[in-house]
Amino acid sequence: MEERYDPQRVELKWQRYWAEKGLYKTELDPSRKKFYCLEMFPYPSGEIHMGHIRNYAIGDVIARYKRMRGYNVLHPMGWDAFGLPAENAAIKHGVHPAEWTYRNIDYMKSQLNRMGLSYDWEREVTTCNPEYYRWNQWFFLKMFERGLAYRKYSFVNWCPSCATVLANEQVIDTRCWRCESIVVRKELEQWFLKITDYAEGLLKGCDELGGWPEKVITMQKNWIGRSTGVEVDFRIDGMDENIRIFTTRQDTLFGATFVCVAPTHPLTERFVSDKKNLENLKARYGRMDEKLGLFTGFYAINPMNDERIPIYVANFVLMEYGTGAIMSVPAHDQRDFEFAQKYGLPIRVVIIQDSRIQGFKDSGEYMIPHSATGSLEPSNPLEGAYEGEGILVDSGQFSGLRSDIARERIAQFIEHKGIGISVTNYKFRDWGVSRQRYWGTPIPIIYCERCGILPVPERDLPVILPEDVKFTGKGGSPLLESEKFINTECPVCGGKARREADTMDTFVDSSWYFISYCFKKGDIDLKSEIRNPKSEIKYWMPVDQYIGGIEHAVMHLLYSRFFTRVMRDLGLIDFSEPFQNLLTQGMVIKDGAKMSKSRGNIVDPIQLIEKYGADTLRLFSLFAAPPERDLEWSDKGIEGAYRFLKRLWGIVYKNNFEIRNSKFEINALNLQPPALSLLRKTHRTVKRVTTDIEREYHFNTAVAGLMELVNEIASFESKTSASGGEDRAALRFAIERVLLLLSPFAPHIAEELWEALGNKPSIFEERWPDWDEEVTKEERVELVIQVNGKLRSRLLIPVGISDDEIKEMALQEQRIKDIVSSKTIKKVIVVKGKLINIVIGD
């Protein structure tokens, strides 16, 4: 064994060993309990960052720990390889996206291997490989067959910079999620996946996600946005037509002072003669940062009070939600309030807070003071809308009712009168998957003038991306540049036809990739898995532990849940949720902000590995904060982790010769007090580390426990010569348990020191250590407590604590506190193992 700890030599040695032995290869074994551990796969940008280090270190600890607990562990890795950066590189540097992507993959894979991650690379997937994306196309065809994939004209989120469509989830505060350009609305014919057919199932399924963070579940529920309300017909004044509006607050119907319709509403073109302003509205359609309207010159009749109110076209009303028309109640909706103020429209209060009323009936009706009713007076303007619950006023026969009761009764009234119906709506929309890009999965659709829209026959999959494409950066799909790709034959009539030029949203790639890891690389065959009782998918799925950032809560995670339900309905699987447990790790923070190149606060993990080793970097990232919390970068923290590993190395080096030849078995009855104390501490640490890992992956406290045990070992070896056989056995037992417990966190040094003690590698073929509960219990002795020499109480104390600790415990005894509370304590005498005498005076 070398005297100096050289992490480079040690880590490369053991990485070669693991690879040569195929230690992390996984095989289906129905006789063993499986554990599927998965970190979200990366986009191959070309370099790993500290966020990767933290994410993958967390997953690696879990995978290694579960292996040592006897599980058959699947721990794979792959590449989310399609995406715009590769296309941008092609434009900027003249390199093909495939070349750029695969070069980055090779480099990043070497970086991940340098971290010592226990991946089964035989199951590696790369989403830009035709053997992978053929199954994207297969899923699309299956959805097309079932009516879940369809085409329609729609206003879409358009990023002018990326020159492509974005899903609603990819628009963050009106900006593109990738390049942060302002997103505009544009009408295009697009392909959609009918995720709304699964809305209720996705919502109810949230209640089954017991292993997910509550924050993520709440975000998904809010994004799905189930709402119950009514659709009500407002007659258009002077016309034999109605505008049907949707509202969840029918208790405010009497407060409606205008109606707003979406710019794309079927009536809008007929209403508006000012086409130029209408087009301006359409360009800002769906923008919530500004509220724009255009008076149509038409009026609607409120069916509840026959009031004539103006009809506006408003950019914030969405055709995709509800009916594309709303009643506007500015006194009780802040958005309507701001619009009314901007355009000088009336505001009428019809809900008041409970504090303004008197009297209450069991029926839910209140006696309303006269001063509480009436329209808003100009001399007493509202500062904002009151959107809460309350009591109805100025609402005809419904005045005096609580909001909740009024909603029920008004809904009944509307249905009874035949002017509307009760309905349930969802805020989220069908998933628009068309993208005007090259570097994505071609949509497997053919257009024939004679036969119409046709699916590519399954036998012709995959539809492969062409090579003869020029990358200019201009709008529109680059696939249109390839005549060889676009022009094809109709699979029905054999005539001339053309292919779809759009590619799929790259979130399609990641919506089922976790299934692909159930197969060895290149062996994906989903069709053979349908209703197969010996299915690889059925053995490995669902994922037991999924790890990734919370930023994916309403995109990747929601889409994956949708795809899983589609796979269930296709007979591929018999469950509905893909991930049993979800851990969303915190960000890595430096100088008070998330690490990023733009902020100039990044730390290069490869440079740190070259200086300190991968084990140090892994240990720091796991020790510095709980996994779900943000990690504050600390140079001192890195140095501290490195010193700890060097100290452990030094302890093993110093005692290696003595303890590796120790043949003694440990018998607690024969141990001297220092060795017994070390044995107890070791068993307690095994219990603590195991419990901390099992209990929500508290790796930081687990590592802290290991550091405490190493301190105890150092103290033991400094105070004893460990010359006796039992002492050497106790020391060896403690050190070996440290290495076993440390191995998931810092695998390389654990392997090296395990071998140095004369053990057969690999440490990861050892079982996780158990503890003896009896040994963990503290040994206690009973002391007599005297006050001025007279027996006053008794005290049980742990063996080995200091005199000061004994004094403190004695003075905290309630009987003693009562006696000495008004007295002066002159001195406290401790006779070890026998008594404490407290001397007091008046």
GROMACS .gro file of N, CA and C in nm, residues 95 179 210 219 540:
model
   15
   95VAL      N    1  -2.091   2.212  -3.934
   95VAL     CA    2  -2.074   2.071  -3.900
   95VAL      C    3  -2.213   2.008  -3.890
  179CYS      N    4  -3.418   2.978  -2.552
  179CYS     CA    5  -3.335   3.094  -2.589
  179CYS      C    6  -3.381   3.224  -2.525
  210GLY      N    7  -4.752   0.874  -0.407
  210GLY     CA    8  -4.710   0.892  -0.268
  210GLY      C    9  -4.562   0.915  -0.249
  219MET      N   10  -4.798   2.124  -0.866
  219MET     CA   11  -4.773   2.188  -0.995
  219MET      C   12  -4.844   2.114  -1.108
  540TRP      N   13  -3.890  -0.498  -1.510
  540TRP     CA   14  -3.815  -0.383  -1.462
  540TRP      C   15  -3.902  -0.264  -1.424
   0.00000   0.00000   0.00000
